[in-house]
Amino acid sequence: MTSVDKKILVTGGCGFIGSHFVKRLYNEGHDVWVLDKLTYAGNKANLRGYNVPIYIGDIASPSVVEAAANGADAIVNFAAESHVDRSIGNGIPFVLSNTIGAYLLAKHSFSNHARTFIQISTDEVYGPSENENSSSSSPWQNVFSPHRPPTESP
């Protein structure tokens, strides 16, 4: 974040990593607020003791993004569905959050002249590197998920 980015929305800011980022921004004097869906990973208690506004909502909702991101100089997106094994049974929440939600945040950023948009993610969204070794004996080796296409045809 630059010294110019003083009004910062952090999505997924009640999660483990996001909440640490929020605390740092708060301690540095930024005007920071959080948008979090408060699912399995989000917990308001992670920000206990910090006077940070928390808006509960889904980044895949255009009206929620518009309301929560209004006035932000910067948006930092930690919000995501993770744990690939959860996506195998139902990939829709992953597509909504990790694709549609990220798109809506970026679109709002650019349309409303926010100076900065930062997309945070994990290897579960980006996938393995080309040099990563994987065990061919893994039971998940050929499982299809929204994050990992099959390695061979069924």
PDB file of C-alpha atoms in Angstrom, residues 7 14 41 57 62 67 69-70 96 104 117 130:
ATOM      1  CA  LYS A   7      -9.018   4.376   2.592  1.00  0.00           C
ATOM      2  CA  CYS A  14     -11.990 -11.697   9.115  1.00  0.00           C
ATOM      3  CA  ALA A  41     -12.842 -19.263   7.518  1.00  0.00           C
ATOM      4  CA  GLY A  57     -21.769  -9.875   2.613  1.00  0.00           C
ATOM      5  CA  PRO A  62     -22.739  -6.453  -7.304  1.00  0.00           C
ATOM      6  CA  ALA A  67     -21.951  -0.449  -1.141  1.00  0.00           C
ATOM      7  CA  ALA A  69     -16.285  -0.509  -1.736  1.00  0.00           C
ATOM      8  CA  ASN A  70     -17.712   2.999  -2.027  1.00  0.00           C
ATOM      9  CA  LEU A  96     -18.879 -17.332  -7.655  1.00  0.00           C
ATOM     10  CA  LEU A 104     -16.684  -7.485  -9.539  1.00  0.00           C
ATOM     11  CA  PHE A 117      -6.489  -3.292  -6.583  1.00  0.00           C
ATOM     12  CA  GLU A 130       5.168 -26.643 -13.989  1.00  0.00           C
TER      13      GLU A 130
END
